[in-house]
Coordinates of C-alpha atoms in Angstrom, one line a residue:
Chain A
M10 CA 2.0 -30.4 2.3
D11 CA -0.7 -31.1 3.6
R12 CA -2.8 -29.9 6.0
S13 CA -1.9 -32.2 9.2
R14 CA 1.8 -31.0 8.6
E15 CA 1.2 -27.7 7.7
I16 CA -1.0 -27.3 11.5
F17 CA 2.4 -29.2 12.8
V18 CA 5.0 -26.9 11.5
C19 CA 2.9 -23.6 12.8
L20 CA 2.6 -25.0 16.1
L21 CA 6.3 -26.6 16.2
S22 CA 7.8 -23.3 15.0
A23 CA 5.7 -20.9 17.6
M24 CA 6.8 -23.4 19.9
A25 CA 10.9 -22.9 19.0
L26 CA 10.1 -18.9 18.7
L27 CA 8.7 -19.3 22.0
V28 CA 12.1 -20.9 23.3
F29 CA 14.1 -18.6 21.7
S30 CA 12.4 -15.9 23.2
V31 CA 12.5 -16.7 26.7
V32 CA 15.6 -18.4 26.8
F33 CA 17.6 -15.2 24.9
L34 CA 15.7 -12.2 27.5
L35 CA 17.0 -14.8 30.1
A36 CA 20.7 -14.8 29.1
E37 CA 22.4 -12.1 31.1
D38 CA 26.0 -13.4 29.8
E39 CA 28.0 -12.0 27.8
T40 CA 29.1 -15.4 25.7
V41 CA 26.0 -17.1 26.3
I42 CA 24.1 -13.4 24.6
G43 CA 27.1 -13.7 22.1
S44 CA 26.8 -17.1 21.5
Y45 CA 22.1 -17.5 20.9
M46 CA 23.2 -14.4 18.6
V47 CA 25.4 -16.4 16.4
G48 CA 24.3 -19.9 16.9
G49 CA 20.4 -18.2 15.7
A50 CA 21.5 -16.2 12.9
V51 CA 23.6 -19.0 11.8
L52 CA 20.5 -21.6 12.1
L53 CA 18.9 -19.0 10.0
W54 CA 21.0 -19.0 7.7
I55 CA 21.7 -22.8 6.9
M56 CA 17.5 -22.8 6.4
V57 CA 17.0 -20.0 4.3
R58 CA 20.0 -21.8 2.1
M59 CA 17.6 -25.3 2.4
G60 CA 14.8 -23.5 1.6
V61 CA 13.3 -24.5 5.4
Y62 CA 12.5 -21.2 5.8
E63 CA 10.4 -20.3 3.1
K64 CA 8.8 -23.8 3.1
V65 CA 7.9 -22.7 7.3
I66 CA 6.3 -18.7 6.2
T67 CA 4.3 -20.4 3.4
A68 CA 2.7 -22.9 5.6
V69 CA 2.2 -20.2 8.3
S70 CA 0.7 -18.1 5.6
H71 CA -2.2 -20.8 5.0
H72 CA -3.1 -21.0 8.2
E73 CA -3.0 -17.5 9.4
R74 CA -5.9 -17.2 12.1
L75 CA -4.2 -20.4 13.8
W76 CA -0.8 -19.2 14.0
A77 CA -1.9 -15.5 14.9
S78 CA -3.7 -17.7 18.2
L79 CA -0.6 -19.4 18.5
V80 CA 1.6 -15.8 18.7
F81 CA -1.4 -14.5 21.1
I82 CA -1.4 -17.4 23.3
A83 CA 2.4 -17.5 22.9
A84 CA 3.0 -14.0 24.3
L85 CA 0.9 -14.5 27.2
I86 CA 2.9 -17.9 28.4
L87 CA 5.8 -15.3 27.9
L88 CA 4.1 -12.4 30.2
F89 CA 2.9 -15.5 32.7
F90 CA 6.8 -16.8 32.7
F91 CA 8.3 -12.9 33.4
R92 CA 5.6 -11.8 35.6
D93 CA 7.8 -10.5 38.0
N94 CA 10.9 -9.7 36.4
H95 CA 11.0 -5.8 35.9
Y96 CA 13.9 -5.9 33.7
C97 CA 12.0 -8.3 30.6
L98 CA 8.5 -6.9 31.2
F99 CA 8.9 -3.7 30.6
L100 CA 11.4 -5.2 27.2
V101 CA 8.3 -6.5 26.0
G102 CA 6.3 -3.4 26.7
T103 CA 8.3 -1.4 24.9
I104 CA 8.2 -4.1 22.2
F105 CA 4.3 -4.2 21.6
C106 CA 4.5 -0.2 21.8
Y107 CA 7.4 -0.1 19.3
T108 CA 5.0 -2.2 16.8
I109 CA 1.6 -0.5 16.7
A110 CA 3.9 2.4 16.0
V111 CA 5.7 1.2 13.0
L112 CA 2.2 -0.7 12.4
G113 CA 1.1 2.8 11.8
L114 CA 3.8 3.3 9.9
N115 CA 3.6 0.7 8.2
V116 CA 0.2 1.6 6.6
Q117 CA 1.9 5.0 5.4
L118 CA 4.7 3.7 3.7
G119 CA 4.2 -0.1 3.6
Y120 CA 0.7 0.5 2.3
T121 CA 0.5 3.4 0.9
G122 CA 3.5 4.8 -0.1
V123 CA 3.7 8.3 2.3
I124 CA 6.6 8.5 3.6
N125 CA 6.7 9.8 7.2
F126 CA 10.6 10.3 8.5
S127 CA 9.1 11.6 12.3
A128 CA 7.2 8.7 13.3
A129 CA 9.1 9.6 16.8
S130 CA 7.7 13.0 16.9
F131 CA 3.7 11.5 17.0
F132 CA 4.3 8.6 19.1
G133 CA 6.1 12.2 21.3
V134 CA 3.0 14.0 20.7
G135 CA 0.4 11.1 22.3
G136 CA 2.5 11.0 25.1
Y137 CA 2.6 14.1 25.6
T138 CA -0.3 14.7 25.2
A139 CA -1.4 12.0 27.5
G140 CA 0.9 13.1 30.3
M141 CA -0.5 17.0 30.4
L142 CA -3.5 16.0 30.0
L143 CA -3.0 13.8 32.9
N144 CA -0.7 15.9 34.7
Q145 CA -3.4 18.7 35.2
G146 CA -6.2 16.2 36.2
L147 CA -8.4 16.6 32.9
V148 CA -9.7 13.4 31.2
P149 CA -9.3 9.9 33.3
P150 CA -6.3 7.6 31.3
F151 CA -8.6 6.1 29.7
A152 CA -9.3 9.2 27.9
A153 CA -5.8 9.7 27.7
F154 CA -5.2 7.6 25.6
I155 CA -7.4 7.9 23.8
L156 CA -6.8 11.5 23.0
G157 CA -2.9 11.4 23.0
G158 CA -4.1 9.5 18.9
V159 CA -6.5 12.3 18.0
M160 CA -3.5 14.2 18.9
A161 CA -1.3 12.9 17.1
G162 CA -4.0 12.6 14.2
L163 CA -4.3 17.0 14.3
V164 CA -1.0 17.7 14.9
G165 CA -0.5 15.6 11.3
C166 CA -3.4 17.2 9.6
V167 CA -1.1 20.7 10.1
L168 CA 1.6 18.4 7.7
L169 CA -0.8 17.2 4.9
L170 CA -0.8 20.4 2.9
P171 CA 3.0 20.4 2.3
V172 CA 3.4 15.9 2.6
L173 CA 0.5 16.0 -0.6
R174 CA 2.1 19.0 -2.4
T175 CA 5.4 17.7 -2.3
S176 CA 6.4 13.6 -3.5
G177 CA 9.7 11.8 -2.9
H178 CA 12.5 13.4 -1.3
Y179 CA 10.6 16.5 -0.6
S180 CA 7.6 14.9 1.1
A181 CA 10.8 13.1 3.3
L182 CA 12.8 16.6 4.0
V183 CA 9.4 18.1 4.5
T184 CA 8.9 15.5 7.8
M185 CA 12.5 15.5 9.1
A186 CA 12.5 19.3 9.4
F187 CA 9.2 18.1 11.4
A188 CA 10.7 15.6 13.3
L189 CA 13.8 17.8 14.1
L190 CA 11.9 20.9 15.3
F191 CA 8.9 19.4 17.5
N192 CA 12.0 18.4 19.2
V193 CA 13.9 21.8 20.3
F194 CA 10.4 22.7 20.2
L195 CA 10.3 20.3 23.8
E196 CA 13.5 21.6 24.7
V197 CA 12.6 25.0 24.9
N198 CA 8.7 25.0 26.3
E199 CA 9.1 25.7 30.2
S200 CA 5.7 24.4 30.2
F201 CA 6.6 21.3 28.5
G202 CA 9.1 20.7 31.2
G203 CA 12.1 21.1 28.6
P204 CA 15.3 18.8 28.5
Q205 CA 14.4 17.2 31.7
G206 CA 10.7 16.1 30.6
I207 CA 7.9 15.6 33.0
A208 CA 5.9 12.4 35.1
V209 CA 3.2 10.5 33.6
P210 CA 0.5 9.9 36.0
S211 CA 0.3 5.8 35.2
F212 CA -2.8 4.3 33.1
S213 CA -6.2 3.2 35.0
L214 CA -8.6 1.1 34.1
F215 CA -12.0 0.4 35.6
G216 CA -11.0 1.2 38.9
V217 CA -7.7 -0.8 38.5
D218 CA -4.4 1.4 39.4
F219 CA -1.8 0.0 36.7
G220 CA 0.5 1.8 39.1
S221 CA 0.9 -1.5 41.7
D222 CA 2.0 -4.6 41.9
V223 CA -0.1 -6.8 40.6
E224 CA -1.5 -9.6 43.2
W225 CA -4.1 -11.8 41.7
G226 CA -4.8 -14.9 44.2
S227 CA -1.7 -16.1 44.9
I228 CA -0.7 -14.2 41.5
T229 CA 1.9 -11.7 42.2
G230 CA 4.0 -9.9 40.2
S231 CA 5.2 -6.8 39.0
F232 CA 3.1 -4.3 37.9
Y233 CA 4.0 -4.2 34.5
L234 CA 2.2 -7.5 33.9
R235 CA -1.2 -4.9 33.5
Y236 CA 0.2 -2.4 30.6
D237 CA 2.0 -5.7 29.3
L238 CA -1.4 -7.5 28.8
F239 CA -3.4 -4.2 28.2
I240 CA -0.9 -4.0 25.3
L241 CA -1.0 -6.7 23.8
V242 CA -4.6 -6.7 23.9
F243 CA -4.7 -3.5 21.6
L244 CA -1.7 -4.1 20.2
A245 CA -4.1 -7.4 18.7
I246 CA -6.9 -5.4 17.9
V247 CA -4.4 -2.9 15.5
F248 CA -2.7 -5.9 14.3
I249 CA -6.1 -7.9 13.0
M250 CA -7.5 -4.0 11.8
V251 CA -4.0 -2.8 9.8
R252 CA -4.2 -6.3 8.3
R253 CA -7.8 -6.8 7.5
V254 CA -7.0 -2.5 5.8
E255 CA -4.2 -4.6 4.1
R256 CA -6.9 -7.6 2.3
S257 CA -9.8 -5.0 1.3
W258 CA -11.0 -2.8 -1.2
M259 CA -9.1 0.1 0.9
G260 CA -6.0 -2.2 0.7
L261 CA -6.6 -2.3 -2.7
A262 CA -6.6 1.8 -3.3
M263 CA -3.7 2.0 -1.3
D264 CA -1.4 -0.5 -2.9
A265 CA -2.7 1.9 -6.1
V266 CA -2.1 4.9 -5.2
R267 CA 1.9 3.8 -4.1
L268 CA 2.4 2.2 -7.1
D269 CA 1.1 4.6 -10.0
E270 CA -0.8 7.5 -9.3
T271 CA -1.5 8.3 -13.1
A272 CA -3.3 5.1 -13.5
S273 CA -4.9 5.4 -10.5
A274 CA -6.1 8.4 -10.4
C275 CA -7.5 7.4 -14.6
F276 CA -9.6 5.2 -12.7
G277 CA -11.6 7.5 -10.5
I278 CA -9.3 6.7 -7.0
N279 CA -9.0 9.9 -5.0
I280 CA -5.4 9.9 -4.0
V281 CA -5.6 13.0 -1.4
R282 CA -7.9 10.4 -0.1
W283 CA -6.3 7.8 0.5
K284 CA -3.0 10.0 1.3
V285 CA -4.6 11.5 3.9
T286 CA -6.5 8.2 5.3
A287 CA -3.8 7.0 5.7
F288 CA -1.2 9.6 6.8
T289 CA -3.7 10.3 9.4
M290 CA -4.9 6.0 11.0
G291 CA -1.2 6.0 10.5
N292 CA -0.1 8.9 13.4
V293 CA -3.3 8.2 14.8
L294 CA -1.6 4.5 15.8
M295 CA 1.7 6.2 16.9
G296 CA -0.1 8.7 18.6
M297 CA -1.7 6.0 21.2
A298 CA 1.6 3.4 21.3
G299 CA 3.0 6.7 22.4
A300 CA 0.4 7.4 25.4
L301 CA 0.9 4.4 26.4
Y302 CA 4.0 3.8 26.3
A303 CA 4.5 7.2 28.1
M304 CA 2.2 6.1 30.8
M305 CA 4.6 2.5 31.1
L306 CA 7.3 4.1 31.8
A307 CA 6.3 6.9 33.9
Y308 CA 8.4 9.5 32.6
I309 CA 9.5 11.3 29.7
S310 CA 11.6 13.2 28.2
P311 CA 12.4 14.4 24.6
A312 CA 15.6 12.3 24.6
N313 CA 12.6 10.1 24.2
F314 CA 11.1 10.5 20.3
T315 CA 14.9 12.4 18.8
F316 CA 15.0 11.6 15.4
S317 CA 17.1 8.7 15.7
D318 CA 14.2 7.7 17.5
S319 CA 12.0 8.0 13.8
L320 CA 14.8 6.6 11.7
L321 CA 14.5 3.2 14.3
F322 CA 11.1 2.7 13.7
L323 CA 12.0 3.5 9.8
S324 CA 14.5 0.5 9.6
I325 CA 12.4 -1.6 11.8
L326 CA 10.1 -1.7 8.7
L327 CA 12.9 -2.1 6.3
L328 CA 14.2 -5.0 8.6
G329 CA 11.4 -6.2 9.2
G330 CA 10.1 -6.7 5.1
M331 CA 7.5 -3.7 3.7
G332 CA 4.5 -4.0 3.4
N333 CA 4.0 -6.9 5.9
C334 CA 2.6 -7.1 9.6
W335 CA 4.5 -10.1 10.7
G336 CA 7.7 -8.9 9.6
V337 CA 7.0 -5.4 11.7
L338 CA 6.4 -7.8 14.5
L339 CA 9.5 -9.4 14.3
A340 CA 11.9 -7.0 13.2
T341 CA 10.9 -5.0 16.6
S342 CA 11.8 -7.3 18.9
I343 CA 15.0 -7.9 17.5
M344 CA 15.3 -4.0 17.0
V345 CA 14.8 -3.4 21.1
V346 CA 15.8 -6.2 21.8
L347 CA 19.3 -6.8 20.3
P348 CA 20.8 -3.1 21.4
E349 CA 19.6 -3.9 25.1
K350 CA 21.1 -7.2 25.3
L351 CA 24.8 -6.5 23.6
Q352 CA 24.9 -3.4 26.1
F353 CA 28.2 -5.5 27.3
I354 CA 29.9 -4.7 23.7
Q355 CA 29.5 -0.1 24.7
E356 CA 29.5 1.5 21.8
Y357 CA 30.5 -0.7 19.2
R358 CA 26.4 -2.3 19.5
Y359 CA 25.8 1.0 16.8
L360 CA 29.1 0.0 14.6
L361 CA 27.2 -4.2 14.7
Y362 CA 23.6 -2.5 14.4
S363 CA 25.3 -0.8 11.0
L364 CA 27.2 -3.4 9.8
L365 CA 23.6 -5.9 10.6
V366 CA 21.4 -3.0 8.5
L367 CA 24.2 -3.0 5.2
L368 CA 24.0 -7.1 4.9
M369 CA 20.0 -6.8 5.4
I370 CA 20.3 -4.5 2.6
V371 CA 23.0 -6.8 0.0
Y372 CA 21.6 -10.3 1.2
R373 CA 17.9 -9.5 1.7
P374 CA 16.6 -6.4 0.2
M375 CA 12.7 -7.3 1.0
G376 CA 13.2 -7.9 4.3
L377 CA 13.6 -11.0 7.0
L378 CA 10.1 -11.2 5.5
P379 CA 9.1 -10.1 2.5
R380 CA 5.6 -9.0 1.7
R381 CA 3.2 -11.9 0.2
T382 CA 1.0 -11.1 -2.9
R383 CA -1.8 -9.8 -1.8
V384 CA -5.3 -12.2 -2.2
V385 CA -8.1 -10.2 -1.8
T386 CA -10.4 -13.2 -2.3
S387 CA -8.4 -15.7 0.0
E388 CA -11.1 -16.0 3.4
D389 CA -8.7 -17.2 5.5
V390 CA -8.0 -14.0 7.1
A391 CA -7.8 -12.8 10.3
Chain B
M2 CA -26.2 14.2 -29.8
S3 CA -22.8 12.8 -29.1
L4 CA -21.4 11.0 -27.0
L5 CA -18.8 13.2 -27.2
S6 CA -17.5 16.3 -28.9
C7 CA -15.1 18.4 -28.4
T8 CA -14.0 21.3 -30.1
G9 CA -11.8 23.8 -30.4
L10 CA -9.0 21.7 -28.7
T11 CA -5.4 23.7 -28.3
M12 CA -3.1 21.8 -26.0
R13 CA 0.4 24.4 -25.4
F14 CA 3.6 23.6 -24.0
G15 CA 5.4 26.1 -23.5
G16 CA 5.7 27.5 -27.7
L17 CA 4.4 24.0 -29.4
A18 CA 0.8 23.5 -29.9
A19 CA 0.5 19.7 -29.4
L20 CA -3.2 19.6 -30.2
N21 CA -3.9 22.8 -32.3
K22 CA -8.4 24.0 -32.6
L23 CA -9.1 20.1 -32.8
D24 CA -12.5 19.0 -33.1
V25 CA -13.7 15.4 -33.0
H26 CA -16.9 14.6 -32.3
V27 CA -17.9 10.9 -31.1
E28 CA -21.2 9.3 -32.0
E29 CA -22.7 5.9 -29.6
G30 CA -21.4 2.8 -30.8
D31 CA -18.5 4.5 -33.0
V32 CA -15.0 2.7 -33.3
I33 CA -12.7 5.4 -34.4
G34 CA -9.3 5.2 -35.5
L35 CA -6.8 7.9 -34.6
V36 CA -3.8 7.7 -36.2
G37 CA -0.6 9.9 -37.6
P38 CA 3.1 10.4 -37.6
N39 CA 4.6 10.0 -34.3
G40 CA 4.4 13.4 -32.4
S41 CA 0.9 14.9 -33.5
G42 CA -0.6 14.8 -30.6
K43 CA -2.3 11.4 -30.8
T44 CA -1.9 10.5 -26.9
T45 CA -1.8 13.6 -25.9
F46 CA -5.3 14.0 -26.8
F47 CA -6.2 11.4 -24.1
N48 CA -4.3 12.0 -21.6
V49 CA -6.3 15.9 -22.8
L50 CA -10.0 14.3 -22.5
T51 CA -9.1 12.2 -18.9
G52 CA -8.1 14.7 -17.2
I53 CA -4.2 14.5 -16.8
Y54 CA -3.6 17.7 -18.2
T55 CA -5.8 20.6 -18.6
P56 CA -6.2 22.0 -22.2
S57 CA -5.1 25.1 -22.9
E58 CA -8.4 26.3 -25.1
G59 CA -11.7 24.0 -26.4
R60 CA -14.2 22.9 -25.3
I61 CA -15.1 18.8 -24.6
V62 CA -18.6 18.0 -23.5
F63 CA -19.0 14.0 -23.4
D64 CA -22.8 12.9 -22.7
G65 CA -23.8 16.1 -22.3
Q66 CA -21.7 16.7 -19.6
D67 CA -18.5 19.4 -19.8
I68 CA -15.2 17.7 -18.4
T69 CA -12.7 20.4 -19.7
A70 CA -11.2 20.9 -16.9
K71 CA -12.0 17.9 -14.2
T72 CA -9.7 15.8 -12.5
P73 CA -9.4 12.7 -14.3
Q74 CA -11.7 11.2 -10.6
E75 CA -14.5 12.9 -12.2
I76 CA -14.0 11.7 -15.3
C77 CA -13.7 8.6 -14.7
R78 CA -17.1 8.8 -13.3
A79 CA -18.4 10.5 -16.3
G80 CA -18.0 6.9 -18.2
I81 CA -14.7 7.4 -19.8
A82 CA -12.2 3.9 -19.8
R83 CA -8.2 4.2 -20.5
T84 CA -6.1 2.1 -21.9
F85 CA -1.5 3.6 -21.2
Q86 CA 0.7 3.3 -24.3
R87 CA 3.5 1.4 -22.3
S88 CA 1.8 -0.7 -20.0
R89 CA 0.8 1.0 -16.8
L90 CA -0.1 -2.4 -14.9
C91 CA 0.9 -2.4 -10.9
L92 CA 3.0 -6.2 -11.6
E93 CA 3.3 -6.9 -8.1
L94 CA -0.4 -6.9 -7.2
T95 CA -2.8 -10.1 -8.6
V96 CA -4.2 -9.8 -12.2
F97 CA -7.5 -9.9 -9.7
D98 CA -6.4 -6.3 -8.3
N99 CA -5.6 -4.4 -11.7
V100 CA -8.4 -5.8 -13.4
M101 CA -10.3 -4.0 -10.1
M102 CA -8.5 -1.3 -9.7
G103 CA -10.9 -0.2 -13.4
N104 CA -13.3 -0.5 -10.8
S105 CA -12.8 1.7 -7.7
K106 CA -15.0 3.9 -8.7
N107 CA -18.2 1.4 -7.9
L108 CA -16.8 -0.2 -4.6
N109 CA -17.3 1.0 -0.9
L110 CA -14.3 2.1 0.8
G111 CA -15.8 2.6 3.2
F112 CA -13.9 1.7 7.3
W113 CA -17.0 0.1 8.5
H114 CA -17.2 -2.2 5.2
N115 CA -13.8 -2.9 4.5
V116 CA -12.6 -3.8 8.5
I117 CA -15.5 -4.3 10.8
R118 CA -18.1 -6.2 9.2
R119 CA -16.8 -8.2 6.2
K120 CA -19.4 -10.2 5.1
A121 CA -20.5 -8.3 2.9
F122 CA -17.2 -7.5 1.0
F123 CA -16.7 -10.3 0.7
Q124 CA -20.0 -11.3 -0.6
E125 CA -18.9 -8.6 -3.3
C126 CA -15.4 -10.7 -3.6
R127 CA -16.3 -13.6 -4.5
D128 CA -19.2 -11.6 -6.7
D129 CA -16.8 -9.6 -7.9
E130 CA -13.9 -12.4 -8.6
A131 CA -17.3 -14.6 -11.3
R132 CA -17.4 -11.9 -12.9
I133 CA -14.0 -10.2 -14.3
R134 CA -12.9 -15.0 -14.3
L135 CA -15.6 -15.4 -16.5
M136 CA -15.1 -11.4 -18.1
L137 CA -11.1 -12.8 -18.8
K138 CA -12.5 -16.2 -20.2
A139 CA -14.2 -14.3 -22.9
L140 CA -11.2 -12.3 -23.7
N141 CA -8.4 -15.4 -23.6
P142 CA -9.9 -19.0 -22.0
T143 CA -6.3 -19.1 -20.4
L144 CA -6.3 -16.3 -18.4
A145 CA -9.2 -16.7 -16.6
D146 CA -6.6 -19.7 -14.4
K147 CA -4.1 -16.3 -13.9
I148 CA -6.3 -14.9 -11.7
R149 CA -4.0 -15.1 -9.1
K150 CA -0.6 -14.6 -10.1
P151 CA 0.5 -11.3 -10.0
V152 CA 0.4 -9.3 -13.7
G153 CA 4.6 -9.5 -13.6
E154 CA 4.4 -12.8 -14.6
L155 CA 2.3 -12.8 -17.1
S156 CA 3.6 -11.9 -20.7
M157 CA 3.3 -9.0 -22.9
I158 CA -0.1 -10.0 -25.0
D159 CA -2.1 -11.2 -21.2
R160 CA -0.8 -7.7 -19.8
R161 CA -2.1 -6.2 -22.8
R162 CA -5.4 -7.8 -21.9
V163 CA -5.3 -7.4 -18.8
E164 CA -5.0 -3.7 -19.1
I165 CA -8.1 -3.9 -21.0
C166 CA -10.4 -6.0 -18.9
R167 CA -9.5 -3.6 -16.3
A168 CA -10.1 -0.3 -18.3
L169 CA -13.1 -2.5 -19.3
T170 CA -14.8 -4.2 -15.7
G171 CA -16.2 -0.1 -15.1
R172 CA -18.6 -0.9 -18.1
P173 CA -17.1 2.8 -19.0
R174 CA -19.5 4.4 -21.9
L175 CA -16.3 5.2 -23.7
L176 CA -13.0 3.3 -24.5
L177 CA -9.4 5.2 -25.4
L178 CA -7.1 2.3 -26.4
D179 CA -3.6 3.7 -27.1
E180 CA -1.6 1.5 -29.3
P181 CA -2.7 -1.8 -28.0
S182 CA -0.6 -4.0 -30.5
A183 CA 2.7 -1.8 -28.9
G184 CA 5.6 -4.3 -28.2
M185 CA 3.8 -7.4 -29.5
T186 CA 4.4 -9.5 -32.8
Q187 CA 2.0 -9.5 -35.8
D188 CA 0.6 -11.9 -35.2
E189 CA -0.1 -11.7 -31.0
T190 CA -2.3 -8.8 -32.1
R191 CA -4.1 -10.3 -34.5
Q192 CA -4.9 -12.6 -31.4
L193 CA -6.2 -9.7 -29.2
M194 CA -8.3 -8.1 -32.0
D195 CA -9.5 -11.2 -32.8
E196 CA -10.6 -11.7 -28.8
L197 CA -11.3 -7.7 -28.5
V198 CA -14.2 -8.1 -31.6
A199 CA -16.1 -10.9 -30.1
M200 CA -16.2 -9.8 -26.7
E201 CA -19.6 -9.4 -25.9
F202 CA -18.7 -6.4 -23.6
E203 CA -21.9 -7.6 -21.1
G204 CA -24.5 -6.4 -23.0
N205 CA -23.2 -2.3 -23.3
R206 CA -20.4 -2.1 -26.1
P207 CA -18.7 0.9 -25.2
S208 CA -17.9 3.4 -28.2
I209 CA -14.4 3.3 -28.9
I210 CA -11.2 5.7 -29.9
L211 CA -8.4 4.2 -31.2
I212 CA -4.6 5.0 -31.5
E213 CA -2.5 2.5 -33.2
H214 CA 0.2 2.2 -36.4
E215 CA -0.7 -0.8 -37.1
M216 CA -2.9 0.6 -39.9
S217 CA -4.6 -3.6 -40.8
V218 CA -5.8 -3.1 -37.5
I219 CA -7.7 0.2 -38.0
K220 CA -8.8 -1.3 -41.3
R221 CA -10.7 -3.6 -39.9
I222 CA -12.1 -2.6 -36.7
S223 CA -12.9 1.4 -37.2
T224 CA -16.2 3.0 -38.5
R225 CA -14.2 5.8 -38.9
C226 CA -10.5 7.4 -39.2
I227 CA -9.2 10.5 -37.8
V228 CA -5.9 11.5 -39.3
L229 CA -3.4 13.8 -36.6
N230 CA -0.4 15.2 -38.2
F231 CA 1.1 18.5 -35.5
G232 CA -2.2 18.5 -33.2
R233 CA -4.2 19.3 -36.4
K234 CA -6.8 17.2 -38.5
L235 CA -5.8 16.0 -41.7
C236 CA -8.7 14.6 -43.2
E237 CA -11.5 12.4 -41.1
G238 CA -13.6 9.6 -43.2
S239 CA -13.7 5.7 -43.6
Y240 CA -10.7 4.2 -44.5
D241 CA -10.6 3.8 -47.7
E242 CA -11.0 7.6 -47.8
V243 CA -8.3 8.4 -45.5
T244 CA -6.0 6.0 -47.1
S245 CA -6.8 7.1 -50.5
N246 CA -6.1 11.1 -49.6
P247 CA -2.8 12.4 -51.5
V248 CA -2.2 15.1 -47.8
V249 CA -1.8 11.8 -46.3
Q250 CA -0.1 10.1 -47.9
Q251 CA 2.3 13.5 -48.2
A252 CA 1.8 13.5 -44.1
Y253 CA 3.4 10.4 -43.5
L254 CA 5.8 9.3 -46.9
G255 CA 7.0 12.6 -47.2
T256 CA 6.3 14.3 -50.7
E257 CA 7.1 13.3 -54.3
V258 CA 10.6 14.2 -55.8
V259 CA 10.1 14.5 -58.9

């Protein structure tokens, strides 16, 4: 395909995605939601079978910068469209926060192969740190947001020793144990609000309180709009950073550690250094995302950060495609929105959800967007 | 002074001595053929040299520096590089990535350099790609065009070439080749050795220790041979001396039954 056609494909698919997201988020009637889902799945299936899907992805990957800007603009349009819809804005904000957290998990597991079954716990560490600090009035909200990440990184250091000394299943068990312990710790600890949780004051930046509704000239909107915009900008920064890490010598070292520790060691790659770097980097991202999420939610409890949430984060990564940042964004959107839209089938939605995961493992084991071969020297990089 | 001198090197796994009081000295410019029956401790010797195993006894001095209990990373930095008997390339990474892996001790791995200010990084990328292209070309002209392909798509002989380039790209002083002919036909092996002999090594040719079962290869490129059996050194000398030695013939072919 020539250049102009590829750019046209990028534009077209960004617009299609935007329209589909708006329509899907607006749908409330169960038959309509059901038909959108079936329609979307059938369309995707046809595209995969006809080879169009692969072509579109190739076209997009050739113009990643353009595509990234298009997605950013599409997100802005989406936010503007839903400016007074609390519920949809909250969903979009949740998607953004989760995406940041899963990008952190992607650095750990997707790049470096460090397994982490306690992603939601680090998410929670960030949230609780921000909440406690703000409740005490110790620091301004922006500092609480940063410190949420720092704290998650520090708590991660406690886990470092067992994680580094074990590998594979054992390492997974260590982090599982941590996830369960973290939850129990929060539930029994009265100073952290116990099972009821704590209220979290709203975020503010340059004297603008994020807790009040938006009034910008003639534009009025939900207070979630400010959160979403701020989180979107932060997400964009994180996304570019994580993507750059991948296409750098750091990413190369991380890949080498994941793929072959012995060979890496024989070529002078310090395995411990890269595992620690990836683990801490991921945890800090999760913590910062958690802090923002807590402030947006205004109220957090241990039930927000359970082991099954950690599993959700992991399944997002698997669904999207290990190591692929775009896959993370796509899969988070699906995994956050679907359960919300499927409330009408009540608890059966978990059945559907498991079915989806099973189908994925059978038919697309590498995820919706498998990671592409990294070409470090390519210069069209975000 | 020797480039590498191992004295009384012993490696025990439980009751088994895979290496038994081994003395090996390598001079600058040597190409040493390391031969011996299966299980005689050749690969163990490489693993001990590169720090994968810590020897039970003995001392390894490389370039005046004691590297006996050092980690693989430190030994790599000291200037020893190796290939593996069973190819240990990362199949899903490109040829470029795999070769650069061997150069990682020389790379700037800082966050600022890699993620924030990328200008110098891209310059490095271009320079390194050009350098590796030349190196691949020197080994085999067709390989240079595959530099952005994943290694998993390459043939066995190309993978061997990539492995050798990976070991050479960090400009080692000592190169350990662990059976480069494994998994290849005789013609391919001959071709690979032709390429290796013709290689310029960017002006600084490393000393080489080569493990090989293919005796024609040893005959062709080695300056000296060492024969191992049951972790001991049976004998040492030129190819002709070693092959005519009755002890070696006995180890390989067994005792003559009269």
